[in-house]
mmCIF file of C-alpha atoms and ligand atoms in Angstrom:
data_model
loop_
_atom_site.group_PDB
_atom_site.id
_atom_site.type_symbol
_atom_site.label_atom_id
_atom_site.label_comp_id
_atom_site.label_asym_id
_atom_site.label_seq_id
_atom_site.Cartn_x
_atom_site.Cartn_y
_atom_site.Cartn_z
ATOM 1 C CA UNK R 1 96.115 72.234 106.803
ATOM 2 C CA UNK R 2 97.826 68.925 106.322
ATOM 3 C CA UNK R 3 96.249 65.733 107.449
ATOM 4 C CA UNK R 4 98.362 62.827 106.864
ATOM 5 C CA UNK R 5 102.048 61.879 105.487
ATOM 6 C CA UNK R 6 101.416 61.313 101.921
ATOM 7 C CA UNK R 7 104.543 59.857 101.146
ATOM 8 C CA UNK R 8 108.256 60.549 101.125
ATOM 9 C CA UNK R 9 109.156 60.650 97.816
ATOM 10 C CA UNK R 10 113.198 58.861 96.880
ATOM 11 C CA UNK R 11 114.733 59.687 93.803
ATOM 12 C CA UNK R 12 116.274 56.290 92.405
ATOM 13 C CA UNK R 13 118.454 55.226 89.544
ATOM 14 C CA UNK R 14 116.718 51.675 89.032
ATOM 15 C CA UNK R 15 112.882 51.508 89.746
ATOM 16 C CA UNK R 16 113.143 47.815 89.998
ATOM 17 C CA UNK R 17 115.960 47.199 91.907
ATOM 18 C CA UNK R 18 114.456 50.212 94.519
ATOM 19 C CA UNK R 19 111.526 48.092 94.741
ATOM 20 C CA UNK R 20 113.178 45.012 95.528
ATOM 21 C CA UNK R 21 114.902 46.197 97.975
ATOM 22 C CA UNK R 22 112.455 47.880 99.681
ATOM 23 C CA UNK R 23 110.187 44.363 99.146
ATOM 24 C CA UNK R 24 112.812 42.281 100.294
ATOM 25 C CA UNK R 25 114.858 44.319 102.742
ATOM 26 C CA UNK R 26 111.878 46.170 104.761
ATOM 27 C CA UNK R 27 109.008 43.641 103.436
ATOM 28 C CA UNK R 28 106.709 46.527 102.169
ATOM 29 C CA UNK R 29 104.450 45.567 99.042
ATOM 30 C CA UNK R 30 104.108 47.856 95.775
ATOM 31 C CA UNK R 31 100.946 49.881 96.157
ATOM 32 C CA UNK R 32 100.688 51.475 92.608
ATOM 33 C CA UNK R 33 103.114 52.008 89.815
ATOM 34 C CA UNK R 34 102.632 54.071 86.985
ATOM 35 C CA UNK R 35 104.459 56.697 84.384
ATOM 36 C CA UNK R 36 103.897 59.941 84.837
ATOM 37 C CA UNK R 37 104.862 61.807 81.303
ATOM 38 C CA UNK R 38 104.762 65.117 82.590
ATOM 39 C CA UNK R 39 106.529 64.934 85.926
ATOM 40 C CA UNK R 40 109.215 62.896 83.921
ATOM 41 C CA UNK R 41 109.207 59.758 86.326
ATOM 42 C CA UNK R 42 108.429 56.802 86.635
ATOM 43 C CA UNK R 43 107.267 55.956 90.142
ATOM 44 C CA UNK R 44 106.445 53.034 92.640
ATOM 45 C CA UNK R 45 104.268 53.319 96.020
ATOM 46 C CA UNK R 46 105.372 51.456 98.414
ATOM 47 C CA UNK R 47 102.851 51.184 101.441
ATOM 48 C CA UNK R 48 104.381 51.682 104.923
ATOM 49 C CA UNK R 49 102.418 48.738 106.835
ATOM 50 C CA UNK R 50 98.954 49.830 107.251
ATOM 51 C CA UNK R 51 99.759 53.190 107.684
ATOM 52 C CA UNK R 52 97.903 54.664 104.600
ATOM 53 C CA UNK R 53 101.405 56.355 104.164
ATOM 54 C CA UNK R 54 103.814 55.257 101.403
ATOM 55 C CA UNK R 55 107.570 55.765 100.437
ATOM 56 C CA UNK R 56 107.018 57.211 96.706
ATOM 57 C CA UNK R 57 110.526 55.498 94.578
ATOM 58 C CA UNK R 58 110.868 58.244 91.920
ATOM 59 C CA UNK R 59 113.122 57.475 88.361
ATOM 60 C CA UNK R 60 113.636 59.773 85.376
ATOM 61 C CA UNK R 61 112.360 59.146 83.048
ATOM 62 C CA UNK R 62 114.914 61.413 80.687
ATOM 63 C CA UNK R 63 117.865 63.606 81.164
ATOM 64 C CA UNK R 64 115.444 66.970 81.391
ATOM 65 C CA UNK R 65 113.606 64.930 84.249
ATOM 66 C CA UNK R 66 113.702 66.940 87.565
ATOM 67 C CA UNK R 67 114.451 63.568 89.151
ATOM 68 C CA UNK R 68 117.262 63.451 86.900
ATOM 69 C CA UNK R 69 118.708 66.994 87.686
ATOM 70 C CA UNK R 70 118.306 66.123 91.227
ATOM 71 C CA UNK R 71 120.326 63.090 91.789
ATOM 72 C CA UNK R 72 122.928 64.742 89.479
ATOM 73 C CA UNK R 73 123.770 67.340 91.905
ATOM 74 C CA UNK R 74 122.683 65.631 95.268
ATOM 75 C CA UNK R 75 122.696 61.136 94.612
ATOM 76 C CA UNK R 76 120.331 59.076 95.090
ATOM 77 C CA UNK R 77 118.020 59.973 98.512
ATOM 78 C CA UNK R 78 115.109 62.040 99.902
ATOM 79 C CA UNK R 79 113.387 64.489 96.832
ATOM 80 C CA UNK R 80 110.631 65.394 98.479
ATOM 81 C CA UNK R 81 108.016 65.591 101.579
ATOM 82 C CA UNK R 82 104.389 64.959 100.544
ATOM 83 C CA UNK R 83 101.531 66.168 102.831
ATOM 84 C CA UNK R 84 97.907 65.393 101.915
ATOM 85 C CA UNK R 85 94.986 67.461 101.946
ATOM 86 C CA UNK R 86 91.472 67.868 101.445
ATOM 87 C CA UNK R 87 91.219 70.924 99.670
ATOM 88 C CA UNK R 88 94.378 71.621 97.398
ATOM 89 C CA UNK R 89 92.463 74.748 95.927
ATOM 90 C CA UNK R 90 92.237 76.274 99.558
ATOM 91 C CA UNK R 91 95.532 74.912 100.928
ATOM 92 C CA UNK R 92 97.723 76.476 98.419
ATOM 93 C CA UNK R 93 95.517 80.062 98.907
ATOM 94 C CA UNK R 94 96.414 79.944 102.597
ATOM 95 C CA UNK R 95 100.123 79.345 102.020
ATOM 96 C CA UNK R 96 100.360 81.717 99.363
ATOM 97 C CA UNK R 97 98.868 84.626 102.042
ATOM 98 C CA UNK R 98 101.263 83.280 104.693
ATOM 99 C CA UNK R 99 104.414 84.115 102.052
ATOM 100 C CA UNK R 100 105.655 80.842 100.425
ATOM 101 C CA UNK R 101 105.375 80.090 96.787
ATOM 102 C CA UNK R 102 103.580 77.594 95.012
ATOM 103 C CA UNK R 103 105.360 76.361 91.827
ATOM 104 C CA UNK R 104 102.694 75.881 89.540
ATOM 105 C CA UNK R 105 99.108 78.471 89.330
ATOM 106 C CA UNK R 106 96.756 75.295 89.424
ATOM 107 C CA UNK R 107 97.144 71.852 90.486
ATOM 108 C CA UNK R 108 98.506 69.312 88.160
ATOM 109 C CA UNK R 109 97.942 66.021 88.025
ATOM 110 C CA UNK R 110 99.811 63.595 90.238
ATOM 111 C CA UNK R 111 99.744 59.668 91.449
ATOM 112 C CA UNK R 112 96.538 57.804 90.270
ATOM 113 C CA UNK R 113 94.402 60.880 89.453
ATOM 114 C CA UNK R 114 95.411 63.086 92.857
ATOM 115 C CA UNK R 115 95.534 66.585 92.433
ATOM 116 C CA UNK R 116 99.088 68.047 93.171
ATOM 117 C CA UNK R 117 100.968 71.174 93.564
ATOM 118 C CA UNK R 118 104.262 72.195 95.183
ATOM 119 C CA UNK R 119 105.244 74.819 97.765
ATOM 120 C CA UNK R 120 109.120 75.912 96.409
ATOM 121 C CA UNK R 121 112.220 74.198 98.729
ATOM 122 C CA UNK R 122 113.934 77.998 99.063
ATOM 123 C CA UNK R 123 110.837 78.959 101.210
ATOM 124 C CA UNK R 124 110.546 75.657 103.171
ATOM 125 C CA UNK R 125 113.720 75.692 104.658
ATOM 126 C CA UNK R 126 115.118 73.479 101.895
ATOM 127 C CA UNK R 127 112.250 70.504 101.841
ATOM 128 C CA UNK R 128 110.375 70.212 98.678
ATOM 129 C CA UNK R 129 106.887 69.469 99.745
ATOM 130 C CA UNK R 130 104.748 67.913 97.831
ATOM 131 C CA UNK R 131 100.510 68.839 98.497
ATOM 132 C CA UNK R 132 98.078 65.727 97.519
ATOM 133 C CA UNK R 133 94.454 65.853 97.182
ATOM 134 C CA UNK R 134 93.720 62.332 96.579
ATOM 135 C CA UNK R 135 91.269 61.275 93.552
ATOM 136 C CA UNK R 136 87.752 61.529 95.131
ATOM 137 C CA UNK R 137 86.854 57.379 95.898
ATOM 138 C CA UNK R 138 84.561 55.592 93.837
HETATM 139 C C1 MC0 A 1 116.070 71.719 94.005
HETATM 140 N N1 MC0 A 1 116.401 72.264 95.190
HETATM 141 C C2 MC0 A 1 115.947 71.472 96.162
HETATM 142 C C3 MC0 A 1 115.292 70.395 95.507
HETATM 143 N N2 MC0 A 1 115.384 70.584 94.171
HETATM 144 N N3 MC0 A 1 116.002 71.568 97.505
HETATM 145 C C4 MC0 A 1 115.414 70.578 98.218
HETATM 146 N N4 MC0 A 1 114.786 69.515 97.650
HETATM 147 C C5 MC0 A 1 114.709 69.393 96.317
HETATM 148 N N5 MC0 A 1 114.091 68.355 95.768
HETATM 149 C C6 MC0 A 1 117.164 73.498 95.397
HETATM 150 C C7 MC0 A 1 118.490 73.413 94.684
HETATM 151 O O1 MC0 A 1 119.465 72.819 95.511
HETATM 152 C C8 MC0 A 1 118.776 74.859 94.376
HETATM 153 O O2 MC0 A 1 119.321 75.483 95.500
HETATM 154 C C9 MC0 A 1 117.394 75.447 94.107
HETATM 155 O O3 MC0 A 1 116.473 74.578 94.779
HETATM 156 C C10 MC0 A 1 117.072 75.477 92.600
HETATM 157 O O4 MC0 A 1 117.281 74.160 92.132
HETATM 158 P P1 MC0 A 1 117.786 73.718 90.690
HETATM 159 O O5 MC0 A 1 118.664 72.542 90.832
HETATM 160 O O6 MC0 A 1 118.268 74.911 89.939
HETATM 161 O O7 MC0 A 1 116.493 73.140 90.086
HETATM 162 P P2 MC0 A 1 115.248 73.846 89.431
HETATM 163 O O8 MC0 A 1 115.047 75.226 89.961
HETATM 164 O O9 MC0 A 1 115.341 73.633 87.961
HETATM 165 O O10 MC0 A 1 114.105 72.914 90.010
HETATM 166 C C11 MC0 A 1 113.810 72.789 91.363
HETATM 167 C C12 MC0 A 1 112.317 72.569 91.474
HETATM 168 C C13 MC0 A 1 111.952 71.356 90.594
HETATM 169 C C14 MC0 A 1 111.988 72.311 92.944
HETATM 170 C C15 MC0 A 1 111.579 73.843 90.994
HETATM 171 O O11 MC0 A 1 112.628 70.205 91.045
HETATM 172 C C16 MC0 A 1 110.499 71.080 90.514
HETATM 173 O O12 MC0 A 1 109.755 71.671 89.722
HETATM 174 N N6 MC0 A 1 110.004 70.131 91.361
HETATM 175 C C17 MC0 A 1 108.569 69.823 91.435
HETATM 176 C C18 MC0 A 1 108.196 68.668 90.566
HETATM 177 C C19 MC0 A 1 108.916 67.396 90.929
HETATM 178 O O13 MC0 A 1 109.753 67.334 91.826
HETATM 179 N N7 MC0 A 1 108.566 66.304 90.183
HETATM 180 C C20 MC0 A 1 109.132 64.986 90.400
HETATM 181 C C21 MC0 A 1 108.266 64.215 91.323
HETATM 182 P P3 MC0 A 1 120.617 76.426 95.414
HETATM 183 O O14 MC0 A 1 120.897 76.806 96.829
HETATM 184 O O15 MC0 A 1 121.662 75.562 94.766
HETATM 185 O O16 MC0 A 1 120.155 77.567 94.545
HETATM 186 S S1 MC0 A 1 106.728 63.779 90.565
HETATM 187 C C22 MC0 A 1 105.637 63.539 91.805
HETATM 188 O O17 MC0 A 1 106.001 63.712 92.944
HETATM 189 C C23 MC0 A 1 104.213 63.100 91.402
HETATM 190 C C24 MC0 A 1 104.249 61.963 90.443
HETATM 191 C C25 MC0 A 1 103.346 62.726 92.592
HETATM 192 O O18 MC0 A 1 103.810 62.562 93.731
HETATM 193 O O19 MC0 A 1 102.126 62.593 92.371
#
């Protein structure tokens, strides 16, 4: 179903001091950055060497951000697994017959164009995971 690490995604207080210290501490350079209005965040990639794999630094972007809700009940730390795919469509039809829900009934719209949905953390044994169909390469 899955074929590579996406990214872990870390919820943060401070975008820029998360990507400082992840530039100056473990010496990995800022892939992408961009606002994403409807997820509430603001978020960094950082690339993980030539991996294709990136840790995702996540920041609210208000109170009613999910990022927000999360580090008020857990910190600062791990929010989320992200697996990519080829086929979101067909990935979240197979999970859905194997018993796990899906939070949203289509794909949104995640980092630089992918499309994204979630399968729910009380059916994954308590991991949010994240499914990425990257933006088709132009
Ligand atoms: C909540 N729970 C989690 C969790 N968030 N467990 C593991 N990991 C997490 N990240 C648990 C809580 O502890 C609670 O368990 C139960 O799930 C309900 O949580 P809640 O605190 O009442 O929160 P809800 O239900 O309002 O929201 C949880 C939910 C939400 C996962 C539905 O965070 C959500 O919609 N997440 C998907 C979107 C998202 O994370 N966006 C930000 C990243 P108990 O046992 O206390 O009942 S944006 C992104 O990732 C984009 C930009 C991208 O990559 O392209």
């Amino acid at each position: 179903l899955f074929t590579h690490i996406d990214h872990v995604g870390i919820a943060v207080a401070d975008l820029d001091a998360a990507i400082a210290f992840y530039q100056d501490v473990y010496g990995m350079e800022l892939a992408h950055r961009e606002t994403n209005e409807e997820q509430g965040v603001e978020e960094a990639m950082m690339a993980v060497g030539d991996s294709t794999s990136c840790i995702q630094l996540l920041a609210p972007l208000s109170e009613e951000s999910t990022i927000a809700k999360f580090i008020a009940k857990n910190g600062v730390g791990i929010q989320q697994m992200a697996y990519r795919v080829e086929d979101v469509d067909a990935v979240c039809a197979t999970l859905k017959e194997r018993g796990v829900r899906l939070l949203y009934p289509e794909p949104k719209r995640g980092t630089a164009g992918s499309r994204i949905n979630f399968v729910h953390p009380k059916d994954a044994g308590g991991v949010l995971v994240e499914l990425v169909e990257p933006a088709p390469a132009h």
